[in-house]
Amino acid sequence: MPSEASVGSYVDVNLDTAAMNGAAPSQPPQKFVTFDDIPDVSKQQPFSAPEQVSVPQYKREEFIGSAPPGGACLAMEPPKLDQIKKWTVTNYKFTKQLVSEKFGHSTKTVDKEIDDRISDLRVSKVQYSNMLKEARAMYTRYEALLTSHRNLRSQFQTMIAHAPELQDQLQANATTQSILEKNGEGLLGTFKVFVDTLNTLVNITMQDTLYTIKNYENARIEYDAYRNEIGALQNAVQTDSNKNKLLELQVVFEDRKQKWEKLKDDTHTKMNLLNENKLMVMRQQLDMFNSAVIAYFSGNGDRLSEVLSEYHIKAQKFSEEDASTKSFLSRSE
């Protein structure tokens, strides 16, 4: 192993060689640390202990419901260990039961009637969501078409002054576009009502029912978790520890059973109300939508006005000249 002196001379030779060749050294010369450079810790002054600071002591009762003296402080009682333990055990049992059902290792309570209704409701929500998506797309397209009618009518009216020789033709087209614009506003108002109603049905009414169904399914999993655990303890050796645990589980099991049965009744009630409301609302909306579309595309402006008035849909009123026109696609010469 080379000594300290030999290493130092080796570095100096490399630096001198680089300087003789006219090139800058690749790195600054290294400085080696010897034992003489290390300070003697034993000769330094010993550290002094920090000054003791007195902290006022308060009782636990003073922090609960009131601020300590000398300043405002929001004090909260620490969470109880029993509550944390109860929450952990409940979530563990829930997850264990759910995983066991997925792999077929445990039984679950099945109510075919309500399960079939829940399945139908979820399929129905998907179908109505698709209908809502297409209705929104149609509303957007007809809104763009209505803007085109409005712009084209304005352009026809502007060109009358610049092309007097085409005044009659330009005025006729401007009048037709104006009628199409007014009737398009009525049709667009119908589309808006239809879209808003579908949105309320899908994203509010159905979603609220599905939220209740989710709570019912979670309650059913908890109920089955305690039911299966009680069954396993009943089949196990009847020791004093198992007997005491079985009595505790039966109390919790009865509570979960009542919660599950209550949510089951709530689910039945909400699905019945949803079906009644859905039938009543959708019959009205589908009749309105069909009548408005037929009236618009058949050119029956009077019928379209009747539809708007019947369902209380706001639309721009016709002028006296246009109101006397029964068909906005045919104009008397």
Coordinates of C-alpha atoms in Angstrom, one line a residue:
M1 CA 0.0 0.0 0.0
P2 CA 1.6 3.4 -1.0
S3 CA 2.5 5.8 1.8
E4 CA 0.9 9.3 2.2
A5 CA 4.1 10.9 0.8
S6 CA 4.2 8.7 -2.3
V7 CA 0.5 9.4 -3.1
G8 CA 1.0 13.1 -2.7
S9 CA 4.0 13.1 -5.0
Y10 CA 2.1 11.1 -7.6
V11 CA -0.6 13.7 -7.7
D12 CA 1.9 16.6 -7.9
V13 CA 3.7 14.9 -10.9
N14 CA 0.4 14.5 -12.8
L15 CA -0.4 18.2 -12.2
D16 CA 3.1 19.3 -13.3
T17 CA 2.9 17.2 -16.4
A18 CA -0.4 18.8 -17.4
A19 CA 0.9 22.3 -16.8
M20 CA 4.0 21.6 -19.0
N21 CA 1.8 20.4 -21.8
G22 CA -0.2 23.7 -21.7
A23 CA -3.5 22.1 -20.7
A24 CA -5.6 23.0 -17.7
P25 CA -5.6 20.4 -15.0
S26 CA -8.6 18.1 -15.0
Q27 CA -9.4 18.8 -11.3
P28 CA -7.9 20.9 -8.5
P29 CA -5.2 19.4 -6.4
Q30 CA -6.4 17.2 -3.6
K31 CA -5.7 18.1 0.0
F32 CA -5.0 15.2 2.2
V33 CA -6.2 15.3 5.8
T34 CA -3.8 14.2 8.5
F35 CA -4.4 13.4 12.1
D36 CA -3.0 16.7 13.1
D37 CA -5.9 18.5 11.3
I38 CA -8.6 16.8 13.4
P39 CA -9.5 18.9 16.4
D40 CA -9.2 17.5 19.9
V41 CA -12.7 17.2 21.2
S42 CA -11.6 16.6 24.8
K43 CA -10.1 20.1 24.9
Q44 CA -13.4 21.8 24.0
Q45 CA -15.9 23.2 26.5
P46 CA -18.6 20.8 27.5
F47 CA -22.1 21.4 26.3
S48 CA -24.4 23.1 28.7
A49 CA -27.9 21.7 29.3
P50 CA -30.8 23.8 27.9
E51 CA -32.6 26.0 30.3
Q52 CA -35.6 24.4 31.8
V53 CA -38.9 25.9 30.7
S54 CA -41.9 25.5 32.9
V55 CA -45.0 24.4 31.1
P56 CA -48.4 25.0 32.8
Q57 CA -50.2 21.7 33.5
Y58 CA -53.9 21.4 32.8
K59 CA -56.3 18.7 33.7
R60 CA -57.9 16.6 31.0
E61 CA -61.4 17.9 31.9
E62 CA -60.3 21.5 31.2
F63 CA -59.7 20.7 27.5
I64 CA -63.0 18.9 26.9
G65 CA -65.8 21.4 25.9
S66 CA -63.8 24.5 26.8
A67 CA -60.5 26.3 25.9
P68 CA -57.5 26.3 28.3
P69 CA -56.8 29.6 30.1
G70 CA -54.6 32.0 28.3
G71 CA -55.8 31.4 24.7
A72 CA -58.5 29.9 22.5
C73 CA -58.0 26.3 21.5
L74 CA -60.3 23.8 19.9
A75 CA -60.0 20.7 22.1
M76 CA -61.4 17.3 21.1
E77 CA -61.7 14.1 23.1
P78 CA -59.4 11.4 21.7
P79 CA -61.2 8.5 19.9
K80 CA -62.0 5.6 22.1
L81 CA -60.1 2.4 21.5
D82 CA -63.2 0.4 21.7
Q83 CA -64.7 2.3 18.8
I84 CA -61.6 1.8 16.6
K85 CA -61.6 -1.9 17.5
K86 CA -65.3 -2.3 16.7
W87 CA -64.8 -0.5 13.3
T88 CA -61.8 -2.7 12.5
V89 CA -63.6 -6.0 13.3
T90 CA -66.7 -5.0 11.4
N91 CA -64.7 -4.2 8.3
Y92 CA -62.7 -7.3 8.6
K93 CA -65.8 -9.5 8.8
F94 CA -67.4 -7.6 5.8
T95 CA -64.3 -8.1 3.6
K96 CA -63.9 -11.7 4.6
Q97 CA -67.5 -12.5 3.8
L98 CA -67.3 -10.7 0.5
V99 CA -64.2 -12.5 -0.6
S100 CA -65.5 -15.9 0.6
E101 CA -68.7 -15.4 -1.5
K102 CA -66.6 -14.5 -4.6
F103 CA -64.6 -17.7 -4.3
G104 CA -67.6 -19.8 -3.2
H105 CA -66.3 -20.7 0.2
S106 CA -69.4 -19.4 2.1
T107 CA -73.1 -19.3 1.7
K108 CA -75.1 -16.1 1.2
T109 CA -78.8 -15.2 1.7
V110 CA -80.6 -15.0 -1.6
D111 CA -84.0 -13.4 -2.2
K112 CA -84.7 -14.2 -5.9
E113 CA -87.6 -11.7 -6.2
I114 CA -85.8 -8.7 -5.0
D115 CA -82.5 -9.7 -6.7
D116 CA -84.3 -10.0 -10.1
R117 CA -85.9 -6.6 -9.6
I118 CA -82.5 -5.1 -8.8
S119 CA -81.0 -6.6 -11.9
D120 CA -83.8 -5.3 -14.0
L121 CA -83.4 -1.8 -12.5
R122 CA -79.7 -1.8 -13.4
V123 CA -80.4 -2.9 -16.9
S124 CA -83.2 -0.3 -17.2
K125 CA -80.8 2.5 -16.0
V126 CA -78.3 1.6 -18.7
Q127 CA -81.0 1.8 -21.4
Y128 CA -82.4 5.1 -20.1
S129 CA -78.8 6.5 -19.9
N130 CA -78.3 5.6 -23.6
M131 CA -81.6 7.3 -24.4
L132 CA -80.5 10.4 -22.5
K133 CA -77.2 10.4 -24.4
E134 CA -78.9 10.3 -27.8
A135 CA -81.5 12.9 -26.8
R136 CA -78.7 15.3 -25.8
A137 CA -76.9 14.7 -29.1
M138 CA -80.2 15.5 -31.0
Y139 CA -80.7 18.6 -29.0
T140 CA -77.2 19.8 -29.8
R141 CA -77.7 19.1 -33.6
Y142 CA -81.0 20.9 -33.8
E143 CA -79.6 23.8 -31.9
A144 CA -76.9 24.1 -34.6
L145 CA -79.6 23.7 -37.3
L146 CA -81.7 26.5 -35.7
T147 CA -78.7 28.7 -35.7
S148 CA -78.2 28.1 -39.4
H149 CA -81.8 29.0 -40.1
R150 CA -81.4 32.2 -38.1
N151 CA -78.1 33.2 -39.9
L152 CA -79.5 32.3 -43.3
R153 CA -82.6 34.3 -42.8
S154 CA -80.6 37.3 -41.7
Q155 CA -78.4 36.9 -44.8
F156 CA -81.4 36.8 -47.1
Q157 CA -82.8 40.0 -45.6
T158 CA -79.4 41.7 -45.9
M159 CA -79.1 40.8 -49.6
I160 CA -82.5 42.4 -50.5
A161 CA -81.0 45.9 -50.5
H162 CA -77.9 44.7 -52.5
A163 CA -79.9 42.7 -55.1
P164 CA -83.1 44.5 -55.9
E165 CA -83.7 42.3 -59.0
L166 CA -84.0 39.2 -56.6
Q167 CA -86.1 41.0 -54.0
D168 CA -89.1 38.7 -54.3
Q169 CA -87.2 35.5 -54.2
L170 CA -85.0 36.7 -51.3
Q171 CA -88.0 37.9 -49.3
A172 CA -89.8 34.5 -49.9
N173 CA -86.7 32.6 -48.6
A174 CA -86.3 34.9 -45.7
T175 CA -89.9 34.4 -44.7
T176 CA -89.6 30.6 -45.0
Q177 CA -86.4 30.6 -42.9
S178 CA -88.1 32.8 -40.3
I179 CA -91.0 30.3 -40.0
L180 CA -88.6 27.4 -39.7
E181 CA -86.7 29.3 -37.1
K182 CA -89.8 29.9 -35.0
N183 CA -91.0 26.4 -35.3
G184 CA -87.5 25.1 -34.6
E185 CA -87.5 27.0 -31.4
G186 CA -90.7 25.2 -30.3
L187 CA -89.2 21.8 -31.3
L188 CA -86.0 22.7 -29.4
G189 CA -88.0 23.6 -26.3
T190 CA -89.7 20.2 -26.5
F191 CA -86.3 18.5 -26.7
K192 CA -85.0 20.5 -23.7
V193 CA -88.0 19.4 -21.6
F194 CA -87.5 15.8 -22.7
V195 CA -83.7 15.9 -21.9
D196 CA -84.2 17.5 -18.5
T197 CA -86.9 15.0 -17.5
L198 CA -84.7 12.1 -18.6
N199 CA -81.8 13.5 -16.7
T200 CA -83.9 13.8 -13.5
L201 CA -85.1 10.2 -13.9
V202 CA -81.7 8.7 -14.5
N203 CA -79.3 10.7 -12.4
I204 CA -81.5 11.6 -9.5
T205 CA -84.5 9.2 -9.0
M206 CA -82.8 6.0 -10.2
Q207 CA -79.6 6.9 -8.6
D208 CA -81.3 7.5 -5.2
T209 CA -82.9 4.1 -5.5
L210 CA -79.6 2.4 -6.4
Y211 CA -78.0 4.1 -3.3
T212 CA -80.6 2.4 -1.1
I213 CA -80.0 -0.9 -2.9
K214 CA -76.3 -0.5 -2.2
N215 CA -76.9 -0.1 1.5
Y216 CA -79.2 -3.1 1.4
E217 CA -76.6 -5.2 -0.2
N218 CA -73.9 -4.1 2.4
A219 CA -76.3 -4.9 5.2
R220 CA -77.0 -8.3 3.7
I221 CA -73.2 -9.1 3.6
E222 CA -72.8 -8.1 7.2
Y223 CA -75.8 -10.2 8.2
D224 CA -74.4 -13.2 6.4
A225 CA -70.9 -12.7 7.9
Y226 CA -72.3 -12.9 11.5
R227 CA -74.6 -15.8 10.5
N228 CA -71.8 -17.9 9.1
E229 CA -69.6 -17.1 12.1
I230 CA -72.3 -18.1 14.5
G231 CA -72.8 -21.4 12.5
A232 CA -69.0 -22.1 12.7
L233 CA -69.0 -21.5 16.5
Q234 CA -72.1 -23.8 17.0
N235 CA -70.2 -26.6 15.2
A236 CA -67.0 -26.0 17.2
V237 CA -66.1 -27.5 20.6
Q238 CA -68.4 -25.9 23.2
T239 CA -65.9 -24.3 25.6
D240 CA -66.6 -21.5 28.0
S241 CA -64.8 -19.0 25.7
N242 CA -66.8 -20.1 22.7
K243 CA -70.1 -20.0 24.6
N244 CA -69.4 -16.4 25.7
K245 CA -68.4 -15.4 22.3
L246 CA -71.5 -17.0 20.8
L247 CA -73.7 -15.0 23.1
E248 CA -72.0 -11.8 22.1
L249 CA -72.3 -12.6 18.4
Q250 CA -76.0 -13.4 18.7
V251 CA -76.7 -9.9 20.1
V252 CA -74.8 -8.3 17.2
F253 CA -76.4 -10.8 14.7
E254 CA -80.0 -9.8 15.8
D255 CA -79.1 -6.1 15.3
R256 CA -77.7 -6.8 11.8
K257 CA -80.7 -8.9 10.9
Q258 CA -83.1 -6.0 11.9
K259 CA -81.0 -3.6 9.9
W260 CA -81.0 -5.9 6.8
E261 CA -84.8 -6.5 7.0
K262 CA -85.5 -2.8 7.3
L263 CA -83.3 -1.9 4.3
K264 CA -85.0 -4.7 2.4
D265 CA -88.4 -3.2 3.0
D266 CA -87.1 0.3 2.1
T267 CA -85.7 -1.2 -1.2
H268 CA -89.0 -2.7 -2.1
T269 CA -90.8 0.6 -1.4
K270 CA -88.4 2.7 -3.4
M271 CA -88.5 0.4 -6.4
N272 CA -92.3 0.4 -6.4
L273 CA -92.4 4.2 -6.2
L274 CA -89.7 4.4 -8.9
N275 CA -91.7 2.1 -11.3
E276 CA -94.9 4.1 -10.8
N277 CA -93.2 7.4 -11.3
K278 CA -91.2 6.2 -14.3
L279 CA -94.4 4.9 -16.1
M280 CA -96.3 8.1 -15.4
V281 CA -93.5 10.5 -16.4
M282 CA -92.3 8.6 -19.4
R283 CA -95.7 8.1 -20.9
Q284 CA -96.3 11.8 -20.8
Q285 CA -92.8 12.7 -22.1
L286 CA -92.9 10.2 -25.0
D287 CA -96.3 11.4 -26.1
M288 CA -95.1 15.0 -26.0
F289 CA -91.9 14.1 -27.9
N290 CA -93.7 12.1 -30.6
S291 CA -96.4 14.8 -31.1
A292 CA -93.9 17.6 -31.4
V293 CA -91.7 15.8 -33.9
I294 CA -94.6 14.7 -36.1
A295 CA -96.0 18.3 -36.1
Y296 CA -92.7 19.8 -36.9
F297 CA -91.7 17.5 -39.8
S298 CA -95.2 17.4 -41.3
G299 CA -95.2 21.2 -41.5
N300 CA -98.2 21.6 -39.2
G301 CA -97.3 24.8 -37.3
D302 CA -100.8 24.9 -35.6
R303 CA -100.4 21.4 -34.2
L304 CA -96.9 22.2 -32.9
S305 CA -98.3 25.3 -31.1
E306 CA -101.0 23.1 -29.5
V307 CA -98.4 20.7 -28.3
L308 CA -96.4 23.5 -26.7
S309 CA -99.4 24.9 -25.1
E310 CA -100.7 21.5 -23.8
Y311 CA -97.4 20.7 -22.1
H312 CA -96.6 24.2 -21.0
I313 CA -93.5 24.5 -23.0
K314 CA -92.1 28.0 -23.5
A315 CA -91.5 28.9 -27.2
Q316 CA -91.4 32.1 -29.3
K317 CA -94.9 33.1 -30.4
F318 CA -95.8 33.4 -34.1
S319 CA -96.5 36.7 -35.7
E320 CA -100.0 37.4 -37.0
E321 CA -98.9 36.7 -40.6
D322 CA -97.3 33.4 -39.7
A323 CA -100.0 32.3 -37.3
S324 CA -102.5 32.2 -40.2
T325 CA -100.2 29.8 -42.1
K326 CA -101.2 26.2 -41.3
S327 CA -98.2 24.7 -43.0
F328 CA -94.8 26.4 -42.7
L329 CA -93.4 24.2 -45.5
S330 CA -95.9 25.5 -48.0
R331 CA -96.5 29.3 -48.5
S332 CA -99.3 30.8 -50.5
E333 CA -98.2 32.9 -53.4

